[in-house]
């Protein structure tokens, strides 16, 4: 802190202040001190991305949602890459969710997906939002549209989203549609523990005892079983 206040060059001062704030936050666990330093950085450089993100996280932890929203909206006033805008919109949606302002959660998530249509954190957040609102039909339509567009490299994401589609079908008492979705997930990623478990449970609910036994029986010796003991 002494070095920061002694230097003349503003960029160097900001760099030292950011380092000091990180130490106060991560090593000394003094959140008020860290917040004060991040605010000092923003007084020097109102658009400093590192300070805005760090301070936003700290104020969210303390429940100061209005201040966090103000910080994010300040960041949006700058010319930003699309993925950075999507990240901010997704963060604003998360804040609205925590604050219980459901009416604007969907708005911010749509803004995020408008900036980057396949921004995975926003996709997952929107799926969670639709599920929490018991809009399972909308959830299925949304995720089926997304999965078609996702890259083949994003297999793990696709499989997780397909399982969410299957769960939505289950909640709507569409057991066979859920089974078809889970078979698609299994084809994408063979021998996945969570998919195998979901198929076994689905076959059990459908009264297909022999099939349920085949799928659930695989899990006892599954290589990931100990990692997923619960």
mmCIF file of C-alpha atoms in Angstrom:
data_model
loop_
_atom_site.group_PDB
_atom_site.id
_atom_site.type_symbol
_atom_site.label_atom_id
_atom_site.label_comp_id
_atom_site.label_asym_id
_atom_site.label_seq_id
_atom_site.Cartn_x
_atom_site.Cartn_y
_atom_site.Cartn_z
ATOM 1 C CA UNK A 1 0.000 0.000 0.000
ATOM 2 C CA UNK A 2 2.887 2.354 0.806
ATOM 3 C CA UNK A 3 4.487 1.604 -2.542
ATOM 4 C CA UNK A 4 1.185 2.171 -4.355
ATOM 5 C CA UNK A 5 0.725 5.593 -2.806
ATOM 6 C CA UNK A 6 4.365 6.547 -3.403
ATOM 7 C CA UNK A 7 4.496 5.944 -7.166
ATOM 8 C CA UNK A 8 3.584 8.658 -9.665
ATOM 9 C CA UNK A 9 2.628 6.419 -12.582
ATOM 10 C CA UNK A 10 -1.103 5.719 -12.334
ATOM 11 C CA UNK A 11 -0.990 2.318 -14.065
ATOM 12 C CA UNK A 12 1.679 1.102 -11.640
ATOM 13 C CA UNK A 13 -0.309 2.435 -8.679
ATOM 14 C CA UNK A 14 -3.398 0.549 -9.841
ATOM 15 C CA UNK A 15 -1.386 -2.650 -10.312
ATOM 16 C CA UNK A 16 -0.024 -2.449 -6.748
ATOM 17 C CA UNK A 17 -3.449 -1.628 -5.303
ATOM 18 C CA UNK A 18 -4.997 -4.635 -7.041
ATOM 19 C CA UNK A 19 -2.290 -6.884 -5.629
ATOM 20 C CA UNK A 20 -2.816 -5.449 -2.137
ATOM 21 C CA UNK A 21 -6.593 -5.936 -2.384
ATOM 22 C CA UNK A 22 -6.115 -9.559 -3.440
ATOM 23 C CA UNK A 23 -3.880 -10.204 -0.410
ATOM 24 C CA UNK A 24 -6.363 -8.573 1.978
ATOM 25 C CA UNK A 25 -9.144 -10.673 0.478
ATOM 26 C CA UNK A 26 -7.525 -14.090 -0.031
ATOM 27 C CA UNK A 27 -4.829 -14.305 2.655
ATOM 28 C CA UNK A 28 -5.937 -11.945 5.415
ATOM 29 C CA UNK A 29 -9.686 -12.439 4.859
ATOM 30 C CA UNK A 30 -10.381 -8.775 5.548
ATOM 31 C CA UNK A 31 -13.287 -8.131 3.176
ATOM 32 C CA UNK A 32 -13.999 -4.490 4.215
ATOM 33 C CA UNK A 33 -10.340 -3.571 3.624
ATOM 34 C CA UNK A 34 -10.291 -5.332 0.243
ATOM 35 C CA UNK A 35 -13.529 -3.595 -0.776
ATOM 36 C CA UNK A 36 -12.104 -0.215 0.169
ATOM 37 C CA UNK A 37 -9.032 -0.789 -1.984
ATOM 38 C CA UNK A 38 -11.026 -1.980 -4.982
ATOM 39 C CA UNK A 39 -13.134 1.163 -4.648
ATOM 40 C CA UNK A 40 -9.923 3.197 -4.596
ATOM 41 C CA UNK A 41 -8.908 1.519 -7.865
ATOM 42 C CA UNK A 42 -12.271 2.382 -9.427
ATOM 43 C CA UNK A 43 -11.866 5.995 -8.345
ATOM 44 C CA UNK A 44 -8.691 6.039 -10.456
ATOM 45 C CA UNK A 45 -10.011 3.857 -13.289
ATOM 46 C CA UNK A 46 -13.843 3.575 -13.275
ATOM 47 C CA UNK A 47 -13.846 0.890 -15.987
ATOM 48 C CA UNK A 48 -11.165 -1.389 -14.478
ATOM 49 C CA UNK A 49 -12.550 -4.857 -15.230
ATOM 50 C CA UNK A 50 -10.550 -6.736 -12.564
ATOM 51 C CA UNK A 51 -11.672 -4.369 -9.816
ATOM 52 C CA UNK A 52 -15.301 -4.407 -10.962
ATOM 53 C CA UNK A 53 -15.496 -8.215 -11.050
ATOM 54 C CA UNK A 54 -13.707 -8.628 -7.715
ATOM 55 C CA UNK A 55 -15.730 -5.924 -5.970
ATOM 56 C CA UNK A 56 -18.968 -7.291 -7.437
ATOM 57 C CA UNK A 57 -18.230 -10.716 -5.962
ATOM 58 C CA UNK A 58 -17.491 -9.200 -2.551
ATOM 59 C CA UNK A 59 -20.635 -7.083 -2.434
ATOM 60 C CA UNK A 60 -22.771 -10.041 -3.520
ATOM 61 C CA UNK A 61 -21.347 -12.102 -0.646
ATOM 62 C CA UNK A 62 -22.381 -9.352 1.775
ATOM 63 C CA UNK A 63 -25.851 -9.079 0.235
ATOM 64 C CA UNK A 64 -25.364 -5.625 -1.327
ATOM 65 C CA UNK A 65 -27.179 -6.546 -4.542
ATOM 66 C CA UNK A 66 -27.947 -2.969 -5.596
ATOM 67 C CA UNK A 67 -24.274 -2.035 -5.479
ATOM 68 C CA UNK A 68 -23.334 -5.141 -7.458
ATOM 69 C CA UNK A 69 -25.910 -4.331 -10.142
ATOM 70 C CA UNK A 70 -24.560 -0.782 -10.351
ATOM 71 C CA UNK A 71 -21.023 -2.114 -10.834
ATOM 72 C CA UNK A 72 -22.032 -4.510 -13.601
ATOM 73 C CA UNK A 73 -24.095 -1.871 -15.373
ATOM 74 C CA UNK A 74 -21.105 0.490 -15.196
ATOM 75 C CA UNK A 75 -19.060 -2.163 -16.979
ATOM 76 C CA UNK A 76 -21.718 -2.504 -19.697
ATOM 77 C CA UNK A 77 -21.314 1.163 -20.617
ATOM 78 C CA UNK A 78 -17.925 0.348 -22.137
ATOM 79 C CA UNK A 79 -17.368 -1.200 -25.549
ATOM 80 C CA UNK A 80 -16.942 -4.872 -24.677
ATOM 81 C CA UNK A 81 -16.449 -8.143 -26.552
ATOM 82 C CA UNK A 82 -19.660 -10.170 -26.919
ATOM 83 C CA UNK A 83 -18.543 -12.901 -24.500
ATOM 84 C CA UNK A 84 -17.787 -10.322 -21.792
ATOM 85 C CA UNK A 85 -21.257 -8.815 -22.227
ATOM 86 C CA UNK A 86 -22.798 -12.289 -22.041
ATOM 87 C CA UNK A 87 -20.869 -12.951 -18.844
ATOM 88 C CA UNK A 88 -22.141 -9.723 -17.265
ATOM 89 C CA UNK A 89 -25.748 -10.355 -18.306
ATOM 90 C CA UNK A 90 -25.530 -13.858 -16.797
ATOM 91 C CA UNK A 91 -24.134 -12.405 -13.569
ATOM 92 C CA UNK A 92 -26.997 -9.875 -13.452
ATOM 93 C CA UNK A 93 -29.478 -12.734 -13.879
ATOM 94 C CA UNK A 94 -27.856 -14.584 -10.968
ATOM 95 C CA UNK A 95 -28.146 -11.448 -8.818
ATOM 96 C CA UNK A 96 -31.805 -11.049 -9.690
ATOM 97 C CA UNK A 97 -32.368 -14.724 -8.817
ATOM 98 C CA UNK A 98 -30.704 -14.315 -5.419
ATOM 99 C CA UNK A 99 -32.638 -11.144 -4.729
ATOM 100 C CA UNK A 100 -35.893 -12.918 -5.600
ATOM 101 C CA UNK A 101 -36.694 -10.611 -8.521
ATOM 102 C CA UNK A 102 -37.868 -13.378 -10.845
ATOM 103 C CA UNK A 103 -39.400 -10.999 -13.381
ATOM 104 C CA UNK A 104 -36.013 -9.837 -14.663
ATOM 105 C CA UNK A 105 -34.066 -13.115 -14.491
ATOM 106 C CA UNK A 106 -35.367 -14.261 -17.865
ATOM 107 C CA UNK A 107 -34.713 -10.832 -19.365
ATOM 108 C CA UNK A 108 -31.023 -10.840 -18.421
ATOM 109 C CA UNK A 109 -30.549 -14.422 -19.615
ATOM 110 C CA UNK A 110 -32.128 -13.583 -22.953
ATOM 111 C CA UNK A 111 -29.736 -10.631 -23.202
ATOM 112 C CA UNK A 112 -26.802 -12.956 -22.520
ATOM 113 C CA UNK A 113 -27.919 -15.427 -25.176
ATOM 114 C CA UNK A 114 -28.565 -12.552 -27.549
ATOM 115 C CA UNK A 115 -24.928 -11.497 -27.145
ATOM 116 C CA UNK A 116 -23.561 -15.061 -27.487
ATOM 117 C CA UNK A 117 -26.270 -17.581 -28.483
ATOM 118 C CA UNK A 118 -24.297 -20.593 -27.240
ATOM 119 C CA UNK A 119 -22.866 -19.085 -24.034
ATOM 120 C CA UNK A 120 -22.898 -22.215 -21.882
ATOM 121 C CA UNK A 121 -23.215 -20.559 -18.422
ATOM 122 C CA UNK A 122 -26.292 -18.673 -19.672
ATOM 123 C CA UNK A 123 -27.756 -21.845 -21.206
ATOM 124 C CA UNK A 124 -27.370 -23.711 -17.914
ATOM 125 C CA UNK A 125 -28.762 -20.750 -15.951
ATOM 126 C CA UNK A 126 -31.790 -20.492 -18.238
ATOM 127 C CA UNK A 127 -32.433 -24.229 -17.930
ATOM 128 C CA UNK A 128 -32.307 -23.899 -14.134
ATOM 129 C CA UNK A 129 -34.638 -20.895 -14.300
ATOM 130 C CA UNK A 130 -37.229 -22.675 -16.477
ATOM 131 C CA UNK A 131 -37.096 -25.733 -14.234
ATOM 132 C CA UNK A 132 -37.571 -23.623 -11.091
ATOM 133 C CA UNK A 133 -40.626 -22.002 -12.722
ATOM 134 C CA UNK A 134 -42.019 -25.471 -13.551
ATOM 135 C CA UNK A 135 -41.989 -24.648 -17.270
ATOM 136 C CA UNK A 136 -40.921 -28.110 -18.376
ATOM 137 C CA UNK A 137 -42.376 -27.948 -21.888
ATOM 138 C CA UNK A 138 -40.512 -24.683 -22.507
ATOM 139 C CA UNK A 139 -37.373 -26.251 -21.021
ATOM 140 C CA UNK A 140 -37.510 -29.185 -23.453
ATOM 141 C CA UNK A 141 -38.031 -26.918 -26.476
ATOM 142 C CA UNK A 142 -35.228 -24.577 -25.397
ATOM 143 C CA UNK A 143 -32.658 -27.308 -24.722
ATOM 144 C CA UNK A 144 -33.458 -29.316 -27.847
ATOM 145 C CA UNK A 145 -32.833 -26.179 -29.913
ATOM 146 C CA UNK A 146 -29.537 -25.512 -28.133
ATOM 147 C CA UNK A 147 -28.161 -29.049 -28.355
ATOM 148 C CA UNK A 148 -28.480 -29.099 -32.151
ATOM 149 C CA UNK A 149 -26.251 -26.015 -32.358
ATOM 150 C CA UNK A 150 -23.574 -27.038 -29.848
ATOM 151 C CA UNK A 151 -20.216 -28.170 -31.140
ATOM 152 C CA UNK A 152 -19.378 -31.891 -31.200
ATOM 153 C CA UNK A 153 -16.441 -31.010 -28.944
ATOM 154 C CA UNK A 154 -18.859 -30.111 -26.135
ATOM 155 C CA UNK A 155 -19.998 -33.671 -25.480
ATOM 156 C CA UNK A 156 -20.082 -33.368 -21.682
ATOM 157 C CA UNK A 157 -22.320 -30.286 -21.900
ATOM 158 C CA UNK A 158 -24.604 -31.960 -24.431
ATOM 159 C CA UNK A 159 -24.989 -35.070 -22.280
ATOM 160 C CA UNK A 160 -25.815 -33.011 -19.195
ATOM 161 C CA UNK A 161 -28.431 -31.005 -21.111
ATOM 162 C CA UNK A 162 -29.978 -34.158 -22.596
ATOM 163 C CA UNK A 163 -30.316 -35.582 -19.080
ATOM 164 C CA UNK A 164 -32.135 -32.389 -18.139
ATOM 165 C CA UNK A 165 -34.507 -32.921 -21.072
ATOM 166 C CA UNK A 166 -35.132 -36.476 -19.883
ATOM 167 C CA UNK A 167 -35.821 -35.252 -16.334
ATOM 168 C CA UNK A 168 -38.338 -32.737 -17.713
ATOM 169 C CA UNK A 169 -40.089 -35.518 -19.640
ATOM 170 C CA UNK A 170 -40.199 -37.580 -16.434
ATOM 171 C CA UNK A 171 -41.819 -34.715 -14.516
ATOM 172 C CA UNK A 172 -44.423 -34.524 -17.288
ATOM 173 C CA UNK A 173 -45.051 -38.301 -16.999
ATOM 174 C CA UNK A 174 -43.572 -38.931 -20.425
ATOM 175 C CA UNK A 175 -41.484 -41.953 -19.444
ATOM 176 C CA UNK A 176 -40.891 -43.249 -22.975
ATOM 177 C CA UNK A 177 -39.772 -39.829 -24.262
ATOM 178 C CA UNK A 178 -37.394 -39.607 -21.299
ATOM 179 C CA UNK A 179 -35.983 -43.036 -22.161
ATOM 180 C CA UNK A 180 -35.412 -41.997 -25.794
ATOM 181 C CA UNK A 181 -33.531 -38.890 -24.635
ATOM 182 C CA UNK A 182 -31.370 -40.884 -22.258
ATOM 183 C CA UNK A 183 -30.503 -43.374 -25.000
ATOM 184 C CA UNK A 184 -29.280 -40.422 -27.080
ATOM 185 C CA UNK A 185 -27.119 -39.292 -24.150
ATOM 186 C CA UNK A 186 -25.752 -42.827 -23.804
ATOM 187 C CA UNK A 187 -24.819 -42.941 -27.490
ATOM 188 C CA UNK A 188 -22.952 -39.648 -27.163
ATOM 189 C CA UNK A 189 -20.987 -40.758 -24.090
ATOM 190 C CA UNK A 190 -20.904 -44.462 -23.437
ATOM 191 C CA UNK A 191 -20.887 -45.871 -19.897
ATOM 192 C CA UNK A 192 -21.472 -42.511 -18.210
ATOM 193 C CA UNK A 193 -22.444 -43.236 -14.600
ATOM 194 C CA UNK A 194 -25.171 -40.599 -14.251
ATOM 195 C CA UNK A 195 -26.758 -41.493 -17.584
ATOM 196 C CA UNK A 196 -26.698 -45.211 -16.784
ATOM 197 C CA UNK A 197 -28.282 -44.515 -13.394
ATOM 198 C CA UNK A 198 -30.970 -42.337 -14.985
ATOM 199 C CA UNK A 199 -31.784 -45.032 -17.583
ATOM 200 C CA UNK A 200 -32.022 -47.692 -14.867
ATOM 201 C CA UNK A 201 -34.360 -45.530 -12.778
ATOM 202 C CA UNK A 202 -36.431 -44.729 -15.874
ATOM 203 C CA UNK A 203 -36.830 -48.416 -16.740
ATOM 204 C CA UNK A 204 -37.804 -49.120 -13.123
ATOM 205 C CA UNK A 205 -40.535 -46.461 -13.245
ATOM 206 C CA UNK A 206 -41.758 -47.922 -16.539
ATOM 207 C CA UNK A 207 -42.080 -51.347 -14.918
ATOM 208 C CA UNK A 208 -39.416 -52.825 -17.184
ATOM 209 C CA UNK A 209 -37.751 -54.817 -14.419
ATOM 210 C CA UNK A 210 -35.331 -56.836 -16.532
ATOM 211 C CA UNK A 211 -33.996 -53.735 -18.314
ATOM 212 C CA UNK A 212 -33.758 -51.862 -15.001
ATOM 213 C CA UNK A 213 -31.671 -54.709 -13.577
ATOM 214 C CA UNK A 214 -29.329 -54.683 -16.561
ATOM 215 C CA UNK A 215 -28.614 -50.963 -16.301
ATOM 216 C CA UNK A 216 -28.519 -50.631 -12.524
ATOM 217 C CA UNK A 217 -26.456 -53.788 -12.186
ATOM 218 C CA UNK A 218 -23.646 -52.137 -14.152
ATOM 219 C CA UNK A 219 -23.219 -49.472 -11.501
ATOM 220 C CA UNK A 220 -21.806 -51.624 -8.693
ATOM 221 C CA UNK A 221 -18.505 -52.079 -10.534
ATOM 222 C CA UNK A 222 -18.533 -48.757 -12.395
ATOM 223 C CA UNK A 223 -15.105 -47.046 -12.267
ATOM 224 C CA UNK A 224 -16.700 -43.776 -11.089
ATOM 225 C CA UNK A 225 -18.903 -45.375 -8.415
ATOM 226 C CA UNK A 226 -16.699 -44.412 -5.469
ATOM 227 C CA UNK A 227 -16.586 -40.793 -6.654
ATOM 228 C CA UNK A 228 -20.401 -40.778 -6.736
ATOM 229 C CA UNK A 229 -21.106 -42.768 -3.604
ATOM 230 C CA UNK A 230 -24.187 -40.737 -2.638
#
